Coordinates of C-alpha atoms in Angstrom, one line a residue:
Chain V
X78 CA 53.8 -26.6 20.9
X79 CA 50.5 -25.4 19.8
X80 CA 51.3 -21.9 21.2
X81 CA 54.5 -21.7 19.6
X82 CA 52.9 -22.5 16.2
X83 CA 50.4 -19.6 16.8
X84 CA 52.9 -17.2 18.0
X85 CA 55.2 -17.9 15.0
X86 CA 55.3 -14.9 12.5
X87 CA 54.0 -15.6 9.0
X88 CA 55.1 -12.3 7.5
X89 CA 56.4 -9.2 9.3
X90 CA 55.3 -9.0 12.7
X91 CA 51.8 -10.7 11.8
X92 CA 51.8 -14.2 13.5
X93 CA 49.4 -17.1 12.8
X94 CA 47.1 -16.1 15.8
X95 CA 46.7 -12.8 14.4
X96 CA 45.8 -14.3 11.1
X97 CA 43.4 -16.7 12.8
X98 CA 41.5 -14.0 14.8
X99 CA 41.3 -11.8 11.5
X100 CA 39.9 -15.1 9.7
X101 CA 37.5 -15.6 12.2
X102 CA 36.2 -11.9 12.6
X103 CA 35.7 -11.8 8.9
X104 CA 33.8 -15.1 9.0
X105 CA 31.7 -13.6 12.0
X106 CA 31.2 -10.7 9.6
X107 CA 30.0 -12.6 6.9
X108 CA 27.4 -14.6 8.9
X109 CA 26.0 -11.2 10.3
X110 CA 25.9 -9.8 7.1
X111 CA 24.0 -12.9 5.6
X112 CA 21.6 -12.8 8.6
X113 CA 21.0 -9.0 8.2
X114 CA 20.3 -9.7 4.4
X115 CA 18.0 -12.6 5.2
X116 CA 15.9 -10.2 7.6
X117 CA 16.2 -7.4 5.1
X118 CA 14.8 -9.2 2.2
X119 CA 11.9 -10.7 4.3
X120 CA 11.0 -7.4 5.7
X121 CA 11.0 -5.5 2.4
X122 CA 10.1 -8.1 -0.2
X123 CA 6.6 -6.4 -0.5
X124 CA 7.8 -2.9 -0.5
X125 CA 10.6 -2.8 -2.8
X126 CA 11.1 -4.3 -6.4
X127 CA 13.5 -7.6 -6.3
X128 CA 16.2 -6.1 -8.2
X129 CA 16.4 -2.8 -6.1
X130 CA 16.2 -4.9 -2.9
X131 CA 19.0 -7.0 -4.1
X132 CA 20.9 -4.2 -4.7
X133 CA 20.2 -2.4 -1.5
X134 CA 21.1 -5.6 0.2
X135 CA 24.5 -5.9 -1.5
X136 CA 25.4 -2.5 -0.3
X137 CA 24.3 -3.0 3.1
X138 CA 26.2 -6.3 3.1
X139 CA 29.3 -4.7 1.9
X140 CA 29.1 -1.9 4.5
X141 CA 28.8 -4.7 7.4
X142 CA 31.9 -6.4 6.0
X143 CA 34.0 -3.1 5.5
X144 CA 33.3 -2.4 9.3
X145 CA 33.9 -6.2 10.4
X146 CA 37.3 -6.2 8.6
X147 CA 37.9 -2.5 10.0
X148 CA 37.4 -3.8 13.5
X149 CA 39.8 -6.8 12.7
X150 CA 42.6 -4.8 11.6
X151 CA 44.2 -4.0 15.1
X152 CA 45.3 -7.8 15.1
X153 CA 47.9 -6.9 12.4
X154 CA 49.2 -4.0 14.3
X155 CA 47.9 -1.5 12.0
X156 CA 47.9 2.0 13.3
X157 CA 43.9 3.2 13.4
X158 CA 44.7 6.6 13.7
X159 CA 46.6 6.9 10.5
X160 CA 43.9 5.0 8.7
X161 CA 41.2 7.2 10.4
X162 CA 43.1 10.3 9.0
X163 CA 43.4 8.7 5.6
X164 CA 40.0 7.3 5.8
X165 CA 38.3 10.6 7.1
X166 CA 39.9 12.7 4.4
X167 CA 38.9 10.1 1.4
X168 CA 35.6 10.0 3.3
X169 CA 34.9 13.9 3.1
X170 CA 36.0 13.9 -0.7
X171 CA 33.6 11.3 -1.4
X172 CA 30.8 12.7 0.8
X173 CA 31.1 16.0 -1.1
X174 CA 31.5 14.3 -4.6
X175 CA 28.3 12.2 -3.7
X176 CA 26.2 14.4 -1.5
X177 CA 23.2 14.3 -3.9
X178 CA 23.7 10.4 -4.2
X179 CA 23.7 9.8 -0.4
X180 CA 20.8 12.2 -0.1
X181 CA 18.9 10.3 -2.6
X182 CA 19.7 7.0 -0.9
X183 CA 18.8 8.2 2.4
X184 CA 15.6 9.7 1.0
X185 CA 15.0 6.3 -0.4
X186 CA 15.4 4.4 2.7
X187 CA 13.1 6.5 4.4
X188 CA 10.6 6.2 1.8
X189 CA 10.4 2.5 2.2
X190 CA 10.2 2.6 5.8
X191 CA 7.6 5.3 6.0
X192 CA 5.7 4.1 2.9
X193 CA 3.7 7.5 2.1
X194 CA 3.4 5.7 -1.3
X195 CA 3.9 2.3 -2.9
X196 CA 4.0 0.7 -6.5
X197 CA 0.4 1.2 -8.1
X198 CA -0.8 4.1 -6.0
X199 CA -2.1 7.1 -7.6
X200 CA -0.2 10.3 -6.7
X201 CA 0.5 13.6 -7.4
X202 CA 4.0 15.1 -6.3
X203 CA 4.3 18.8 -7.0
X204 CA 3.1 19.1 -10.5
X205 CA 3.5 15.3 -11.4
X206 CA 0.4 13.2 -11.3
X207 CA 0.3 9.6 -12.4
X208 CA 0.7 6.1 -11.0
X209 CA 3.9 5.0 -9.0
X210 CA 5.6 2.2 -11.3
X211 CA 8.6 1.8 -9.2
X212 CA 10.3 2.8 -6.0
X213 CA 14.0 2.6 -6.5
X214 CA 17.1 3.2 -4.3
X215 CA 17.9 6.5 -6.0
X216 CA 14.6 7.5 -7.5
X217 CA 11.1 6.9 -8.0
X218 CA 9.5 6.1 -11.1
X219 CA 6.1 7.6 -12.0
X220 CA 3.6 6.7 -15.2
X221 CA 1.8 9.8 -15.7
X222 CA -2.0 9.4 -16.7
X223 CA -0.9 10.3 -20.2
X224 CA 1.6 7.3 -20.1
X225 CA 4.7 9.3 -19.8
X226 CA 7.9 8.0 -18.0
X227 CA 8.9 10.4 -15.1
X228 CA 11.9 9.7 -12.9
X229 CA 11.8 11.7 -9.7
X230 CA 15.0 11.9 -7.3
X231 CA 14.0 10.4 -4.1
X232 CA 15.3 13.4 -2.4
X233 CA 12.6 15.5 -4.1
X234 CA 9.9 12.9 -3.7
X235 CA 10.6 12.8 0.4
X236 CA 10.9 16.7 0.9
X237 CA 7.7 17.3 -1.6
X238 CA 4.1 17.5 -0.5
X239 CA 2.8 14.1 -1.4
X240 CA -0.9 13.6 -2.4
X241 CA -1.7 9.9 -2.4
X242 CA -5.3 9.4 -3.7
X243 CA -5.7 5.8 -3.0
X244 CA -4.0 5.2 0.5
X245 CA -7.1 5.5 2.2
X246 CA -9.6 2.5 1.3
X247 CA -12.4 4.9 0.5
X248 CA -13.0 8.5 -0.7
X249 CA -15.7 10.9 -1.3
X250 CA -16.2 13.0 -4.4
X251 CA -19.4 15.7 -5.4
X252 CA -21.2 16.9 -8.0
X253 CA -23.3 20.0 -8.1
X254 CA -26.4 19.5 -10.2
X255 CA -28.6 22.4 -11.1
X256 CA -32.2 22.2 -11.7
X257 CA -34.8 24.8 -12.9
X258 CA -36.6 27.0 -10.7
X259 CA -39.8 25.3 -11.8
X260 CA -38.7 21.8 -11.1
X261 CA -39.6 19.6 -8.1
X262 CA -36.3 19.4 -6.0
X263 CA -37.6 16.7 -3.9
X264 CA -38.3 14.5 -7.0
X265 CA -35.0 15.0 -8.2
X266 CA -33.3 14.3 -4.8
X267 CA -35.6 11.0 -4.6
X268 CA -34.4 10.1 -8.3
X269 CA -30.7 10.7 -7.6
X270 CA -31.0 8.5 -4.1
X271 CA -32.7 5.7 -6.1
X272 CA -29.5 5.8 -8.6
X273 CA -27.0 6.0 -5.6
X274 CA -28.6 3.0 -4.1
X275 CA -28.8 1.1 -7.1
X276 CA -25.0 1.5 -7.7
X277 CA -22.9 -1.2 -6.0
X278 CA -19.8 0.9 -5.5
X279 CA -21.5 3.9 -4.0
X280 CA -21.0 3.0 -0.6
X281 CA -23.8 2.1 1.9
X282 CA -21.7 3.6 4.8
X283 CA -20.9 6.2 5.0
X284 CA -24.2 6.9 3.1
X285 CA -24.3 9.3 0.3
X286 CA -26.0 12.7 0.8
X287 CA -28.4 14.7 -1.7
X288 CA -29.5 18.2 -0.8
X289 CA -30.3 21.6 -2.0
X290 CA -27.3 23.6 -1.5
X291 CA -27.9 27.0 -3.1
X292 CA -30.4 29.0 -4.7
X293 CA -28.1 30.3 -7.8
X294 CA -28.7 32.6 -10.6
X295 CA -29.8 30.1 -13.1
X296 CA -30.7 27.0 -11.2
X297 CA -31.5 25.3 -7.9
X298 CA -28.1 23.7 -6.8
X299 CA -28.3 20.3 -5.5
X300 CA -24.9 18.9 -3.8
X301 CA -24.4 15.4 -4.0
X302 CA -21.6 13.8 -1.6
X303 CA -20.9 10.0 -2.6
X304 CA -18.1 7.8 -0.9
X305 CA -16.6 5.1 -3.1
X306 CA -13.8 2.6 -2.9
X307 CA -10.7 4.3 -3.7
X308 CA -9.8 1.5 -6.3
X309 CA -12.9 2.3 -8.3
X310 CA -13.8 5.8 -7.4
X311 CA -13.0 7.3 -10.8
X312 CA -14.9 5.1 -12.9
X313 CA -18.0 5.6 -10.3
X314 CA -17.6 9.4 -10.7
X315 CA -17.8 9.2 -14.5
X316 CA -20.5 7.0 -14.5
X317 CA -22.9 8.3 -12.3
X318 CA -23.0 12.0 -13.5
X319 CA -24.3 10.9 -16.9
X320 CA -26.6 8.5 -15.3
X321 CA -28.0 11.4 -13.0
X322 CA -28.6 13.6 -16.0
X323 CA -30.2 11.0 -18.1
X324 CA -32.5 9.9 -15.3
X325 CA -33.6 13.7 -14.3
X326 CA -34.3 14.6 -18.0
X327 CA -36.4 11.3 -18.3
X328 CA -38.6 12.4 -15.3
X329 CA -38.9 15.9 -16.8
X330 CA -36.6 17.5 -14.5
X331 CA -35.0 20.5 -16.2
X332 CA -31.1 21.1 -16.1
X333 CA -31.4 24.8 -17.3
X334 CA -28.6 26.6 -19.2
X335 CA -27.4 30.1 -17.6
X336 CA -30.2 32.4 -18.0
X337 CA -31.2 35.9 -16.9
X338 CA -34.7 37.6 -16.8
X339 CA -34.9 40.9 -18.1
X340 CA -37.9 43.1 -16.9
X341 CA -38.9 46.6 -18.5
X342 CA -41.3 49.0 -16.5
X343 CA -44.3 49.4 -18.9
X344 CA -43.5 53.4 -19.5
X345 CA -40.1 52.8 -20.4
X346 CA -41.1 50.2 -22.9
X347 CA -43.9 52.6 -24.7
X348 CA -41.2 55.4 -24.7
X349 CA -38.9 53.1 -26.4
X350 CA -41.6 52.3 -28.9
X351 CA -42.5 55.8 -29.6
X352 CA -38.9 56.5 -30.4
X353 CA -38.7 53.8 -32.7
X354 CA -41.9 54.9 -34.7
X355 CA -40.4 58.5 -34.9
X356 CA -37.3 57.0 -36.2
Chain G
X1499 CA -28.6 -42.2 -28.1
X1500 CA -31.1 -41.3 -25.7
X1501 CA -29.4 -43.9 -23.2
X1502 CA -26.1 -42.3 -23.7
X1503 CA -27.6 -39.1 -22.4
X1504 CA -29.0 -40.5 -19.3
X1505 CA -25.8 -41.9 -18.3
X1506 CA -24.4 -38.5 -18.6
X1507 CA -26.8 -36.9 -16.1
X1508 CA -26.5 -37.8 -12.5
X1509 CA -29.1 -40.6 -12.0
X1510 CA -30.8 -38.8 -8.8
X1511 CA -31.6 -36.0 -10.9
X1512 CA -33.2 -37.5 -13.7
X1513 CA -36.7 -36.7 -12.8
X1514 CA -36.1 -33.2 -13.3
X1515 CA -34.4 -33.2 -16.7
X1516 CA -36.3 -32.4 -19.6
X1517 CA -35.4 -35.3 -22.2
X1518 CA -37.0 -33.3 -25.2
X1519 CA -34.2 -30.9 -24.9
X1520 CA -31.3 -33.2 -25.1
X1521 CA -28.8 -32.6 -27.7
X1522 CA -26.8 -35.7 -29.3
X1523 CA -23.6 -35.2 -27.7
X1524 CA -24.0 -32.8 -25.0
X1525 CA -24.8 -33.3 -20.9
X1526 CA -27.8 -31.2 -20.6
X1527 CA -29.3 -30.0 -17.4
X1528 CA -32.8 -28.2 -17.9
X1529 CA -34.8 -27.0 -15.1
X1530 CA -38.5 -26.5 -15.3
X1531 CA -40.5 -24.8 -12.8
X1532 CA -40.6 -26.1 -9.3
X1533 CA -37.7 -28.6 -9.8
X1534 CA -34.6 -28.2 -7.8
X1535 CA -31.8 -29.7 -9.8
X1536 CA -28.6 -27.8 -8.9
X1537 CA -26.0 -26.7 -11.3
X1538 CA -23.5 -27.3 -8.7
X1539 CA -20.9 -30.0 -9.1
X1540 CA -18.5 -31.7 -11.4
X1541 CA -19.7 -31.6 -15.3
X1542 CA -18.1 -33.1 -18.2
X1543 CA -18.5 -31.0 -21.2
X1544 CA -19.9 -30.3 -23.6
X1545 CA -22.4 -29.4 -21.2
X1546 CA -25.6 -27.1 -21.0
X1547 CA -27.5 -25.6 -18.0
X1548 CA -30.7 -23.5 -18.5
X1549 CA -32.7 -22.3 -15.6
X1550 CA -35.2 -19.0 -16.1
X1551 CA -32.9 -16.1 -16.9
X1552 CA -29.8 -18.3 -16.3
X1553 CA -28.1 -20.1 -19.3
X1554 CA -24.7 -21.6 -19.2
X1555 CA -23.2 -23.8 -22.0
X1556 CA -19.9 -25.3 -23.3
X1557 CA -20.4 -26.0 -26.9
X1558 CA -18.0 -28.0 -28.6
X1559 CA -16.1 -26.4 -31.9
X1560 CA -13.9 -28.0 -34.5
X1561 CA -10.7 -28.2 -32.1
X1562 CA -11.8 -26.1 -29.2
X1563 CA -14.9 -25.5 -27.1
X1564 CA -17.1 -22.4 -26.7
X1565 CA -18.1 -21.2 -23.2
X1566 CA -21.5 -19.1 -23.1
X1567 CA -23.0 -17.9 -19.9
X1568 CA -25.8 -15.5 -19.8
X1569 CA -27.6 -14.0 -16.4
X1570 CA -29.7 -10.7 -16.5
X1571 CA -27.6 -8.0 -17.1
X1572 CA -24.4 -9.9 -17.8
X1573 CA -23.1 -12.3 -20.8
X1574 CA -19.8 -13.9 -21.0
X1575 CA -18.3 -15.8 -23.9
X1576 CA -14.7 -17.4 -23.6
X1577 CA -12.9 -19.9 -26.0
X1578 CA -11.6 -23.1 -24.0
X1579 CA -8.4 -24.7 -25.6
X1580 CA -9.9 -28.0 -25.8
X1581 CA -12.9 -30.0 -26.9
X1582 CA -13.5 -32.2 -23.8
X1583 CA -12.7 -31.8 -20.1
X1584 CA -14.2 -31.2 -16.9
X1585 CA -15.7 -28.1 -15.2
X1586 CA -16.6 -27.7 -11.5
X1587 CA -19.5 -25.4 -10.8
X1588 CA -19.8 -24.3 -7.3
X1589 CA -21.0 -21.2 -4.8
X1590 CA -17.8 -19.1 -4.0
X1591 CA -17.2 -16.2 -1.7
X1592 CA -19.5 -13.5 -2.6
X1593 CA -16.7 -10.5 -2.8
X1594 CA -15.8 -10.4 -6.5
X1595 CA -18.4 -8.9 -8.5
X1596 CA -18.8 -6.6 -10.3
X1597 CA -15.2 -6.0 -9.6
X1598 CA -12.7 -7.4 -6.9
X1599 CA -12.4 -4.6 -4.5
X1600 CA -12.3 -6.2 -1.1
X1601 CA -12.2 -9.6 0.7
X1602 CA -14.7 -8.8 3.3
X1603 CA -18.6 -9.4 3.8
X1604 CA -20.5 -7.3 6.5
X1605 CA -23.7 -8.7 7.7
X1606 CA -26.2 -6.1 9.0
X1607 CA -29.2 -7.7 11.0
X1608 CA -31.8 -7.1 13.6
X1609 CA -29.9 -6.2 17.0
X1610 CA -29.1 -9.4 19.2
X1611 CA -28.6 -8.6 22.6
X1612 CA -26.0 -11.0 24.4
X1613 CA -26.0 -11.9 28.0
X1614 CA -22.6 -11.9 29.6
X1615 CA -20.9 -15.5 28.9
X1616 CA -23.9 -16.9 26.9
X1617 CA -23.8 -18.1 23.4
X1618 CA -26.5 -17.6 20.9
X1619 CA -26.8 -19.4 17.4
X1620 CA -28.4 -17.7 14.7
X1621 CA -29.0 -18.2 11.0
X1622 CA -29.0 -15.7 8.4
X1623 CA -28.9 -15.5 4.6
X1624 CA -26.0 -14.4 2.5
X1625 CA -26.0 -13.8 -1.2
X1626 CA -24.1 -16.4 -3.5
X1627 CA -21.8 -15.8 -6.5
X1628 CA -21.3 -18.8 -8.5
X1629 CA -17.7 -19.8 -9.8
X1630 CA -17.1 -22.0 -12.9
X1631 CA -13.6 -23.7 -12.7
X1632 CA -11.8 -25.7 -15.3
X1633 CA -9.9 -28.7 -14.0
X1634 CA -6.3 -28.6 -14.3
X1635 CA -3.5 -31.0 -13.6
X1636 CA -2.4 -29.2 -10.4
X1637 CA -5.9 -28.2 -9.2
X1638 CA -8.8 -25.6 -10.8
X1639 CA -8.6 -22.6 -12.8
X1640 CA -11.0 -20.0 -12.5
X1641 CA -13.1 -19.6 -15.9
X1642 CA -15.8 -17.2 -14.7
X1643 CA -18.0 -15.9 -11.6
X1644 CA -21.4 -14.8 -11.8
X1645 CA -24.3 -13.8 -9.5
X1646 CA -28.0 -13.4 -9.7
X1647 CA -28.0 -11.3 -6.6
X1648 CA -27.5 -7.3 -6.3
X1649 CA -24.3 -6.1 -5.1
X1650 CA -23.8 -3.4 -2.6
X1651 CA -20.3 -2.5 -0.8
X1652 CA -19.8 -0.4 2.4
X1653 CA -17.1 0.8 4.6
X1654 CA -16.5 -0.7 8.0
X1655 CA -14.2 1.6 10.0
X1656 CA -12.8 4.5 9.1
X1657 CA -11.7 5.5 5.3
X1658 CA -7.9 5.7 6.9
X1659 CA -7.7 2.5 8.3
X1660 CA -11.2 0.5 7.7
X1661 CA -12.1 -2.2 5.2
X1662 CA -14.5 -2.1 2.2
X1663 CA -17.0 -4.7 2.8
X1664 CA -19.8 -6.3 0.8
X1665 CA -22.8 -5.1 2.5
X1666 CA -25.4 -7.7 3.2
X1667 CA -28.9 -6.7 4.9
X1668 CA -30.2 -9.9 6.4
X1669 CA -32.9 -11.1 8.6
X1670 CA -31.6 -13.3 11.6
X1671 CA -33.8 -16.6 12.6
X1672 CA -33.1 -19.2 15.2
X1673 CA -33.9 -22.0 12.6
X1674 CA -32.4 -22.6 9.3
X1675 CA -34.4 -20.4 6.8
X1676 CA -35.2 -21.6 3.2
X1677 CA -32.9 -20.5 0.6
X1678 CA -32.9 -20.4 -3.4
X1679 CA -29.4 -22.0 -3.7
X1680 CA -28.2 -20.5 -6.8
X1681 CA -28.8 -17.1 -5.1
X1682 CA -28.4 -17.6 -1.7
X1683 CA -26.8 -19.4 1.2
X1684 CA -27.4 -19.8 4.8
X1685 CA -24.7 -18.9 7.3
X1686 CA -24.9 -20.3 10.9
X1687 CA -23.2 -17.7 13.4
X1688 CA -22.6 -18.9 17.0
X1689 CA -22.0 -15.6 18.9
X1690 CA -20.4 -15.9 22.2
X1691 CA -20.2 -13.1 24.5
X1692 CA -16.8 -13.2 26.2
X1693 CA -17.4 -9.9 28.1
X1694 CA -18.6 -9.2 31.6
X1695 CA -21.6 -6.9 30.3
X1696 CA -24.4 -7.1 27.9
X1697 CA -23.7 -6.4 24.3
X1698 CA -26.1 -5.4 21.1
X1699 CA -24.5 -7.2 18.1
X1700 CA -26.2 -5.9 14.7
X1701 CA -23.0 -6.4 12.7
X1702 CA -20.7 -9.2 11.8
X1703 CA -17.9 -9.0 9.3
X1704 CA -15.9 -12.0 7.9
X1705 CA -12.8 -12.1 5.7
X1706 CA -12.6 -14.0 2.7
X1707 CA -9.3 -15.7 3.6
X1708 CA -11.4 -17.3 6.8
X1709 CA -14.5 -18.2 4.3
X1710 CA -15.3 -21.9 3.5
X1711 CA -18.5 -22.5 1.7
X1712 CA -20.3 -26.0 1.5
X1713 CA -23.1 -27.1 -0.8
X1714 CA -25.5 -29.9 -0.9
X1715 CA -29.5 -29.4 -0.3
X1716 CA -28.4 -25.7 0.3
X1717 CA -25.2 -23.6 0.4
X1718 CA -23.9 -22.9 3.7
X1719 CA -21.2 -21.4 5.7
X1720 CA -20.7 -22.1 9.5
X1721 CA -19.2 -19.2 11.8
X1722 CA -18.3 -18.0 15.2
X1723 CA -18.1 -14.7 16.5
X1724 CA -16.6 -14.2 19.8
X1725 CA -17.6 -10.7 21.3
X1726 CA -15.2 -9.1 23.8
X1727 CA -17.2 -5.5 24.0
X1728 CA -19.5 -3.5 22.0
X1729 CA -16.4 -2.2 20.1
X1730 CA -14.6 -5.6 19.5
X1731 CA -15.0 -9.0 18.2
X1732 CA -13.2 -11.9 16.7
X1733 CA -14.9 -13.8 13.7
X1734 CA -14.1 -17.0 11.7
X1735 CA -15.8 -19.2 9.4
X1736 CA -15.2 -22.9 10.2
X1737 CA -14.2 -25.4 7.9
X1738 CA -17.2 -27.6 8.6
X1739 CA -20.7 -28.0 6.9
X1740 CA -23.6 -27.0 8.2
X1741 CA -25.2 -30.7 7.2
X1742 CA -23.8 -33.9 7.1
X1743 CA -22.9 -35.0 3.4
X1744 CA -22.4 -31.4 2.0
X1745 CA -19.5 -30.9 -0.3
X1746 CA -16.8 -28.4 0.2
X1747 CA -16.7 -25.4 -2.7
X1748 CA -13.5 -24.6 -4.3
X1749 CA -12.5 -21.2 -3.2
X1750 CA -11.8 -18.2 -5.5
X1751 CA -8.9 -17.4 -3.0
X1752 CA -7.3 -20.8 -3.3
X1753 CA -8.0 -21.1 -7.3
X1754 CA -6.2 -17.5 -7.7
X1755 CA -3.2 -19.2 -6.1
X1756 CA -2.5 -16.0 -4.6
X1757 CA 0.2 -15.3 -1.7
X1758 CA -2.4 -14.2 0.5
X1759 CA -1.9 -15.2 3.9
X1760 CA -4.8 -17.2 5.3
X1761 CA -5.5 -15.7 8.6
X1762 CA -7.5 -17.7 10.9
X1763 CA -9.7 -15.0 12.1
X1764 CA -10.9 -11.4 11.4
X1765 CA -10.6 -8.8 14.4
X1766 CA -13.6 -6.5 14.4
X1767 CA -12.2 -3.3 15.7
X1768 CA -14.8 -0.7 14.8
X1769 CA -17.9 -2.2 16.7
X1770 CA -20.4 -4.7 16.4
X1771 CA -23.3 -2.4 16.5
X1772 CA -24.7 0.3 14.2
X1773 CA -22.5 3.4 14.5

């Protein structure tokens, strides 16, 4: 009796059993899509903006649903070969039309997975320098240090050289400080070391180094290497240079201007004076 | 009027209070040399605390209150949107000053050589930051953090995968050292050598999410360190006081209501000795 009911044709050659199998397939597909969405949200909630993540999840859910429906279609005796031809043709047309979009979408996915940058990072991509504001599905938004909004397609971000200034927890910077040839370099090094020791964010390890680097034209050049937490390195850099300058001046260490010593042989000087007197 | 003040000050601390400095409608705690009346605890405001270079007050205005705190080199003023309320002052994790760049503290001390399978209990001193919290309906909100200690930060591990840490050069002893509790706390570390060979330990790193501070006659933390090898150890701070009767501090990490996952321990993967 039940078998008869299930085998009864509802419309055309489609039986109730076919409809039932199709419905169960779609329900299973929806469940799978929801489970995938749950795990995607859980895995990427800290990497993608909520609105972007929601869009991404919807797209992936739709793809899963389409695949599920496609796989369930044979129950209706639909010729998949025909559909493949039609679908393939449409697919090629769409692919050509949306080549850039797909490329940006794929690059966006890889950016999220590889995570070379994340919102809040200070970065440089080609000639654009700034802070990452948002990583969207198709583009990355960077706010430059001048406060300008820049939208970079993800394909460009992904294929460009990316410099991330804060991905490492600490970074090094350096100063070259010229002191006069008559100044005491040991004393200058001592003064600079004291300042570095006193600053909380000049890291203890790796320790800073201060040494005489070059005997330059106008000055003895001291080189100072400082490691600082990446989050605050710029403020440390700007603060310390002026403090070093003030401290050296206070201790009588000269920071000279460019200078050149010109020597004249005595006879040349005298000849010059005679010539001048004649004139 | 004087009687009213005496009620506001905790009875056990009365001997240390300078009554001549009292103001009519204010809870006052003024410390003179040699006395040890602690600022730590719950206080109603208006409120005033003064000790040497440290001054902290909440003055009533017409409608609101005014918070003022002075320590050497730092001055903080804020307006509080009510006239009366309660604040909690207690020691907090020493990781947020002058700016919050890390959640780790790193002790460097005289090397301790551990026999395989042995446990050694040592005491060391750590710098204390002081947190001022406003009592709220659903907990406490951070009003201010200050310290009387000098900060220095360091890097544990590599610049790529390491951790910025608050650097603490400390002496170790086998008995509880004396401390000035507004500046320093005592940390008990039970080091256990879980490995097969002798290990020399001169570094211990603890993460903020595992830190639990207690205060009473002193500020304290109690920690464990399981040393697996010269390169690896696991550290955790226990949620237990060093002595009976100590109160647990409100933590910065919980007052910020952050979503930081609280880890039970921290794995030191970059060594336990000086590199």
